[in-house]
CSV table of C-alpha atoms in Angstrom, one decimal:
chain,number,residue,atom,x,y,z
R,1,MET,CA,45.4,-45.6,-130.5
R,2,GLU,CA,44.4,-47.8,-127.8
R,3,GLN,CA,41.9,-50.5,-127.9
R,4,GLU,CA,39.6,-49.8,-125.1
R,5,ASN,CA,37.5,-46.7,-125.0
R,6,LEU,CA,36.7,-45.8,-121.5
R,7,SER,CA,33.5,-44.1,-121.1
R,8,VAL,CA,31.2,-42.8,-118.8
R,9,VAL,CA,27.8,-43.9,-119.5
R,10,LEU,CA,24.4,-43.3,-117.7
R,11,HIS,CA,22.1,-46.2,-117.8
R,12,ALA,CA,19.2,-45.2,-116.0
R,13,GLN,CA,18.6,-42.8,-113.4
R,14,GLY,CA,21.1,-42.5,-110.6
R,15,ASP,CA,23.2,-45.1,-112.4
R,16,LEU,CA,26.3,-43.8,-113.9
R,17,ARG,CA,29.0,-46.7,-114.7
R,18,LEU,CA,32.4,-46.2,-116.5
R,19,GLU,CA,32.7,-48.9,-119.2
R,20,HIS,CA,34.6,-49.9,-122.6
R,21,ARG,CA,33.4,-49.0,-125.4
R,22,PRO,CA,34.8,-49.5,-128.9
R,23,VAL,CA,36.8,-47.0,-130.5
R,24,PRO,CA,35.0,-45.2,-133.2
R,25,GLU,CA,36.1,-45.0,-136.7
R,26,PRO,CA,35.3,-42.1,-138.7
R,27,GLY,CA,32.9,-41.4,-141.7
R,28,PRO,CA,34.0,-39.3,-144.9
R,29,ASN,CA,33.1,-35.8,-142.9
R,30,ASP,CA,33.9,-36.9,-139.4
R,31,VAL,CA,36.8,-36.8,-137.2
R,32,VAL,CA,38.3,-39.3,-134.4
R,33,LEU,CA,39.3,-37.4,-131.2
R,34,GLN,CA,41.3,-38.4,-128.2
R,35,MET,CA,39.5,-36.7,-125.8
R,36,HIS,CA,41.5,-34.2,-123.6
R,37,SER,CA,39.2,-32.1,-121.4
R,38,VAL,CA,35.7,-32.5,-120.5
R,39,GLY,CA,33.8,-30.3,-118.4
R,40,ILE,CA,30.5,-31.5,-116.1
R,41,CYS,CA,27.7,-29.4,-116.8
R,42,GLY,CA,24.3,-29.0,-114.5
R,43,SER,CA,22.5,-30.9,-117.1
R,44,ASP,CA,24.9,-34.0,-117.1
R,45,VAL,CA,24.1,-34.0,-113.6
R,46,HIS,CA,20.3,-33.5,-113.9
R,47,TYR,CA,20.2,-36.6,-116.1
R,48,TRP,CA,22.1,-38.7,-113.6
R,49,GLN,CA,19.9,-37.6,-110.9
R,50,HIS,CA,16.4,-37.4,-112.7
R,51,GLY,CA,16.6,-39.4,-115.9
R,52,ARG,CA,15.3,-36.5,-118.0
R,53,ILE,CA,15.3,-32.8,-118.7
R,54,GLY,CA,11.9,-31.7,-120.1
R,55,ASP,CA,10.8,-33.7,-122.8
R,56,PHE,CA,14.2,-35.3,-123.2
R,57,VAL,CA,14.1,-38.9,-121.6
R,58,LEU,CA,16.9,-41.4,-121.0
R,59,THR,CA,15.4,-44.4,-122.9
R,60,LYS,CA,18.9,-46.6,-123.1
R,61,PRO,CA,22.3,-46.0,-121.9
R,62,MET,CA,24.0,-42.5,-123.1
R,63,VAL,CA,27.7,-41.2,-122.7
R,64,LEU,CA,27.5,-38.1,-120.7
R,65,GLY,CA,29.7,-34.9,-121.6
R,66,HIS,CA,29.3,-32.2,-124.1
R,67,GLU,CA,31.7,-29.5,-123.1
R,68,ALA,CA,34.9,-30.5,-124.9
R,69,SER,CA,38.1,-30.5,-126.6
R,70,GLY,CA,40.4,-33.0,-128.0
R,71,ARG,CA,43.0,-34.0,-130.5
R,72,VAL,CA,42.3,-34.9,-134.0
R,73,VAL,CA,43.8,-38.8,-134.1
R,74,LYS,CA,41.8,-40.1,-137.5
R,75,VAL,CA,40.4,-37.9,-140.3
R,76,GLY,CA,37.4,-38.6,-142.7
R,77,SER,CA,38.4,-39.2,-146.5
R,78,ALA,CA,36.3,-35.7,-147.4
R,79,VAL,CA,37.9,-33.6,-144.3
R,80,ARG,CA,40.5,-30.9,-145.5
R,81,HIS,CA,40.3,-28.5,-142.7
R,82,LEU,CA,41.5,-30.5,-140.2
R,83,ASP,CA,44.4,-33.3,-139.9
R,84,VAL,CA,45.9,-35.7,-137.5
R,85,GLY,CA,47.4,-33.8,-134.5
R,86,ASP,CA,45.2,-30.9,-134.5
R,87,ARG,CA,43.6,-29.6,-131.2
R,88,VAL,CA,40.3,-28.9,-131.2
R,89,ALA,CA,37.0,-27.8,-129.7
R,90,ILE,CA,33.8,-29.3,-130.2
R,91,GLU,CA,30.2,-27.7,-130.9
R,92,PRO,CA,28.0,-30.1,-129.5
R,93,GLY,CA,25.0,-29.3,-131.8
R,94,VAL,CA,25.2,-30.8,-135.3
R,95,PRO,CA,22.5,-30.3,-137.9
R,96,ARG,CA,21.0,-33.6,-139.4
R,97,ASP,CA,18.8,-31.7,-142.0
R,98,MET,CA,19.1,-29.0,-144.0
R,99,ASP,CA,15.6,-27.6,-142.6
R,100,GLU,CA,14.5,-24.0,-142.7
R,101,PHE,CA,16.0,-23.4,-139.1
R,102,VAL,CA,19.8,-24.3,-140.7
R,103,LYS,CA,18.8,-22.5,-143.9
R,104,GLY,CA,18.1,-19.4,-141.5
R,105,GLY,CA,21.2,-19.8,-139.8
R,106,ARG,CA,19.5,-20.5,-136.8
R,107,TYR,CA,20.4,-24.2,-136.6
R,108,ASN,CA,20.0,-24.7,-132.9
R,109,LEU,CA,16.4,-24.2,-133.2
R,110,SER,CA,16.3,-27.5,-135.6
R,111,PRO,CA,14.0,-30.3,-134.4
R,112,THR,CA,16.3,-33.1,-135.2
R,113,ILE,CA,19.9,-31.8,-134.1
R,114,PHE,CA,22.3,-33.9,-133.0
R,115,PHE,CA,23.1,-32.8,-129.9
R,116,CYS,CA,26.0,-34.7,-127.9
R,117,ALA,CA,24.5,-36.1,-124.5
R,118,THR,CA,20.9,-35.6,-125.1
R,119,PRO,CA,18.7,-38.4,-125.4
R,120,PRO,CA,18.9,-40.6,-127.6
R,121,ASP,CA,22.6,-39.1,-128.7
R,122,ASN,CA,25.9,-39.9,-127.3
R,123,GLY,CA,28.1,-37.3,-125.7
R,124,ASN,CA,32.1,-37.2,-125.7
R,125,LEU,CA,33.0,-38.1,-122.1
R,126,CYS,CA,35.4,-40.9,-123.0
R,127,ARG,CA,38.7,-41.5,-124.4
R,128,TYR,CA,37.7,-41.5,-128.1
R,129,TYR,CA,35.1,-39.8,-130.0
R,130,LYS,CA,33.9,-39.1,-133.2
R,131,HIS,CA,32.5,-35.8,-134.3
R,132,ASN,CA,31.4,-34.0,-137.7
R,133,ALA,CA,34.5,-32.3,-138.5
R,134,ASN,CA,32.3,-29.1,-139.3
R,135,TYR,CA,32.0,-28.7,-136.0
R,136,CYS,CA,35.5,-29.2,-134.6
R,137,TYR,CA,37.1,-25.8,-134.2
R,138,LYS,CA,41.1,-25.6,-134.4
R,139,LEU,CA,42.3,-24.0,-131.3
R,140,PRO,CA,45.3,-21.3,-131.5
R,141,ASP,CA,48.3,-22.3,-129.6
R,142,ASN,CA,47.6,-19.8,-126.8
R,143,VAL,CA,44.5,-21.3,-126.1
R,144,THR,CA,44.5,-24.6,-123.6
R,145,PHE,CA,42.3,-27.6,-124.1
R,146,GLU,CA,40.4,-26.7,-120.8
R,147,GLU,CA,40.1,-23.2,-122.6
R,148,GLY,CA,38.5,-25.0,-125.1
R,149,ALA,CA,36.2,-27.0,-123.5
R,150,LEU,CA,34.8,-24.1,-121.9
R,151,ILE,CA,34.1,-22.7,-125.1
R,152,GLU,CA,30.5,-24.2,-124.7
R,153,PRO,CA,29.2,-22.6,-121.5
R,154,LEU,CA,31.3,-19.1,-122.9
R,155,SER,CA,29.0,-19.8,-126.0
R,156,VAL,CA,25.8,-19.6,-124.0
R,157,GLY,CA,27.0,-16.4,-122.8
R,158,ILE,CA,28.0,-15.0,-126.3
R,159,HIS,CA,24.5,-16.3,-127.7
R,160,ALA,CA,22.3,-14.8,-124.5
R,161,CYS,CA,24.2,-11.3,-125.2
R,162,ARG,CA,23.8,-11.5,-128.8
R,163,ARG,CA,19.5,-12.1,-128.1
R,164,ALA,CA,19.7,-9.3,-125.8
R,165,GLY,CA,21.5,-6.7,-127.7
R,166,VAL,CA,24.2,-6.4,-125.1
R,167,THR,CA,26.6,-3.2,-126.7
R,168,LEU,CA,29.0,-1.2,-125.3
R,169,GLY,CA,27.4,1.3,-122.7
R,170,SER,CA,25.1,-1.6,-121.8
R,171,THR,CA,24.1,-1.9,-118.2
R,172,VAL,CA,23.4,-5.7,-117.4
R,173,LEU,CA,21.9,-7.4,-114.3
R,174,ILE,CA,22.8,-11.2,-114.4
R,175,CYS,CA,20.9,-13.5,-111.9
R,176,GLY,CA,22.1,-16.9,-111.2
R,177,ALA,CA,25.1,-16.6,-109.0
R,178,ASP,CA,23.0,-14.9,-106.1
R,179,LEU,CA,22.7,-17.2,-103.2
R,180,THR,CA,26.4,-18.5,-103.4
R,181,ALA,CA,28.8,-16.4,-102.1
R,182,GLU,CA,32.0,-18.1,-103.7
R,183,ARG,CA,30.4,-17.9,-107.0
R,184,LEU,CA,29.6,-13.8,-106.2
R,185,THR,CA,33.3,-13.8,-105.1
R,186,MET,CA,34.2,-15.2,-108.4
R,187,ALA,CA,32.0,-12.7,-110.2
R,188,LYS,CA,33.5,-9.6,-108.7
R,189,ASP,CA,36.9,-11.1,-109.7
R,190,LEU,CA,35.9,-11.8,-113.6
R,191,GLY,CA,34.9,-8.2,-113.6
R,192,ALA,CA,31.3,-7.7,-112.1
R,193,ASP,CA,30.9,-4.2,-110.7
R,194,PHE,CA,28.3,-5.2,-107.9
R,195,GLN,CA,27.5,-8.1,-106.4
R,196,LEU,CA,24.0,-8.5,-104.4
R,197,THR,CA,23.6,-11.7,-102.0
R,198,VAL,CA,20.0,-12.9,-102.3
R,199,LYS,CA,18.1,-14.7,-99.4
R,200,LYS,CA,15.5,-17.2,-100.5
R,201,SER,CA,12.6,-15.3,-98.5
R,202,ASP,CA,13.5,-11.7,-100.5
R,203,ARG,CA,10.5,-10.5,-102.2
R,204,PRO,CA,11.4,-9.9,-106.2
R,205,GLN,CA,9.8,-6.3,-105.8
R,206,ASP,CA,12.6,-5.7,-103.2
R,207,LEU,CA,15.4,-7.2,-105.1
R,208,ALA,CA,14.9,-5.2,-108.0
R,209,LYS,CA,14.7,-2.0,-105.7
R,210,SER,CA,17.9,-3.1,-104.3
R,211,VAL,CA,19.2,-3.6,-107.9
R,212,GLU,CA,18.2,0.1,-109.0
R,213,ASP,CA,19.7,1.6,-105.8
R,214,MET,CA,23.1,-0.4,-106.3
R,215,LEU,CA,23.7,0.5,-110.0
R,216,GLY,CA,21.7,4.1,-109.5
R,217,GLY,CA,19.0,3.3,-112.0
R,218,GLN,CA,17.4,0.1,-113.6
R,219,PRO,CA,19.5,-2.0,-116.1
R,220,HIS,CA,18.9,-1.7,-119.8
R,221,ILE,CA,19.1,-5.9,-119.8
R,222,THR,CA,18.7,-8.4,-117.6
R,223,ILE,CA,20.0,-12.2,-118.1
R,224,GLU,CA,18.4,-14.9,-115.8
R,225,CYS,CA,20.5,-17.9,-115.7
R,226,THR,CA,18.4,-19.7,-112.6
R,227,GLY,CA,15.0,-20.6,-114.6
R,228,ALA,CA,13.4,-20.0,-111.1
R,229,GLU,CA,10.2,-18.3,-111.0
R,230,SER,CA,11.1,-15.9,-108.0
R,231,CYS,CA,14.3,-15.2,-110.1
R,232,ILE,CA,12.2,-14.6,-113.2
R,233,GLN,CA,9.9,-12.4,-111.4
R,234,THR,CA,13.1,-10.3,-110.3
R,235,ALA,CA,14.3,-9.7,-114.0
R,236,ILE,CA,10.9,-8.1,-115.0
R,237,TYR,CA,10.7,-5.7,-112.2
R,238,ALA,CA,14.1,-5.0,-112.2
R,239,THR,CA,14.9,-4.3,-115.7
R,240,ARG,CA,13.9,-0.6,-117.1
R,241,SER,CA,11.2,0.6,-119.3
R,242,GLY,CA,12.0,-0.6,-122.7
R,243,GLY,CA,14.8,-3.0,-121.9
R,244,VAL,CA,15.1,-6.5,-122.5
R,245,VAL,CA,14.9,-9.7,-120.2
R,246,VAL,CA,16.9,-12.7,-121.5
R,247,LEU,CA,16.0,-16.4,-120.0
R,248,VAL,CA,19.1,-18.6,-120.0
R,249,GLY,CA,17.8,-20.9,-117.4
R,250,LEU,CA,15.5,-23.3,-117.6
R,251,GLY,CA,12.9,-24.1,-114.5
R,252,ALA,CA,9.4,-25.8,-114.7
R,253,ASP,CA,7.4,-26.0,-117.5
R,254,MET,CA,5.1,-23.2,-116.1
R,255,ALA,CA,6.0,-20.3,-114.1
R,256,SER,CA,3.9,-17.5,-112.7
R,257,VAL,CA,5.7,-13.9,-113.6
R,258,PRO,CA,4.3,-10.5,-114.1
R,259,LEU,CA,3.9,-10.5,-117.3
R,260,ILE,CA,1.3,-7.3,-117.6
R,261,ASN,CA,4.0,-5.4,-115.9
R,262,ALA,CA,6.3,-6.0,-118.5
R,263,ALA,CA,4.1,-5.7,-121.5
R,264,VAL,CA,2.8,-1.9,-120.0
R,265,ARG,CA,6.6,-1.0,-119.9
R,266,GLU,CA,7.3,-2.7,-123.3
R,267,VAL,CA,9.9,-5.0,-121.8
R,268,ASP,CA,10.8,-7.5,-124.0
R,269,ILE,CA,11.2,-11.0,-122.9
R,270,ARG,CA,13.3,-13.4,-125.3
R,271,GLY,CA,14.2,-16.9,-124.8
R,272,VAL,CA,17.6,-18.6,-125.4
R,273,PHE,CA,18.5,-21.8,-126.5
R,274,ARG,CA,21.8,-23.2,-126.6
R,275,TYR,CA,23.5,-21.2,-129.0
R,276,CYS,CA,24.8,-21.0,-133.0
R,277,ASN,CA,27.6,-19.6,-134.8
R,278,THR,CA,29.6,-18.7,-131.7
R,279,TRP,CA,32.4,-20.9,-131.5
R,280,PRO,CA,34.5,-18.6,-134.0
R,281,MET,CA,33.8,-15.7,-131.8
R,282,ALA,CA,34.7,-17.4,-128.3
R,283,ILE,CA,38.1,-18.5,-130.1
R,284,SER,CA,38.9,-15.0,-131.2
R,285,MET,CA,37.9,-13.7,-127.5
R,286,LEU,CA,40.0,-16.3,-125.5
R,287,ALA,CA,43.3,-15.9,-128.3
R,288,SER,CA,43.3,-12.1,-127.7
R,289,GLY,CA,42.7,-12.0,-124.1
R,290,SER,CA,39.3,-10.4,-123.9
R,291,VAL,CA,38.1,-12.6,-121.9
R,292,ASN,CA,39.7,-14.8,-119.2
R,293,ILE,CA,37.7,-18.2,-118.5
R,294,LYS,CA,41.0,-20.2,-116.7
R,295,PRO,CA,39.6,-19.3,-113.0
R,296,LEU,CA,36.4,-20.9,-113.5
R,297,VAL,CA,38.2,-24.2,-113.4
R,298,THR,CA,38.3,-25.4,-109.9
R,299,HIS,CA,38.3,-29.2,-109.4
R,300,ARG,CA,40.1,-31.6,-112.0
R,301,PHE,CA,39.7,-35.3,-111.8
R,302,PRO,CA,40.6,-38.0,-114.2
R,303,LEU,CA,38.3,-39.6,-116.0
R,304,GLU,CA,38.7,-43.3,-114.2
R,305,GLN,CA,37.2,-40.7,-111.2
R,306,ALA,CA,34.2,-39.5,-112.9
R,307,VAL,CA,31.6,-40.3,-110.2
R,308,GLN,CA,33.7,-38.8,-107.5
R,309,ALA,CA,33.6,-36.1,-110.3
R,310,PHE,CA,29.8,-35.6,-110.7
R,311,GLU,CA,29.4,-36.1,-106.9
R,312,THR,CA,32.0,-33.4,-106.4
R,313,THR,CA,29.4,-31.3,-109.1
R,314,ARG,CA,26.2,-32.4,-107.5
R,315,GLN,CA,27.2,-30.6,-103.9
R,316,CYS,CA,27.9,-27.5,-105.8
R,317,LEU,CA,31.5,-27.8,-104.5
R,318,GLY,CA,33.6,-25.1,-106.7
R,319,ILE,CA,32.8,-23.7,-109.7
R,320,LYS,CA,33.3,-26.0,-112.6
R,321,VAL,CA,34.8,-29.5,-112.3
R,322,MET,CA,36.9,-30.8,-115.3
R,323,LEU,CA,37.3,-34.3,-116.2
R,324,LYS,CA,41.1,-35.3,-117.9
R,325,CYS,CA,40.4,-38.1,-120.1
R,326,ASP,CA,44.1,-38.3,-121.9
R,327,GLN,CA,46.1,-40.4,-119.6
R,328,SER,CA,49.5,-39.1,-121.0
R,329,ASP,CA,48.4,-35.5,-120.5
R,330,GLN,CA,46.8,-34.3,-117.5
R,331,ASN,CA,47.7,-30.6,-117.9
R,332,PRO,CA,45.4,-28.0,-118.5
């Protein structure tokens, strides 16, 4: 192992640096990973640009990154299910306390949960990273490191579908790629049946009617991924009576929405906060070929070019920007 641990550290709003940090040592229940692939999330860019997301405020330097995979290089004394050399995907949220949410299986809601790259917790955009072994999942041989890193955003989709009750035969509207032609094209290539280009001047009621005309009826479920007020309005108007709207995107603290419209039509509005118990399902989906997420990676940068990679993401170029942390292996 190297003695230097190159890391991408956010010191303050707009102040992103590459610096060397100590190589961590594992506790009894930890593993140390040589990081391989780490995707840049919109939240990483938001912390860089604004220094906070909601109540999570950067008060000290923080390593970014939470969409990640790597190889085990050290194993804690109490770890039995992982060995040196294992390729793993990292679930970034680790409960600290055995509280009511953890006991009930919804550990993502635990108020004291550790979460990579959410103040004050460091992320894993670095050469070497220590993580609780119980939240590191071994990757099958036919699942790449990049796919392992993309399990994190895939998990958001899985959790949203679970919250919404998506099943065979469900008609689903997804709000999120509407303004960008490249993203709509990608959605089509990956299986979306219809695409609707949206202009900022479009009225939510008009968009809802366009959705109904396109689908031949209103969707059972709408998954809203933008957090924009107008999109939340569109989601409610578009969803059929008795249906479900799931709010995945995070926007302003307050939003004006047609709540009475939803109430009198019994449209359920459900929140989503990250995910829980999704990694095993995601790995099975990838290993079986049930879902193809490889085309989502459109840009790759070595760790040393992290600032350029973040700028690429900030400019909304491509879909997913992936940082390659292992100098000896830059493959997917």
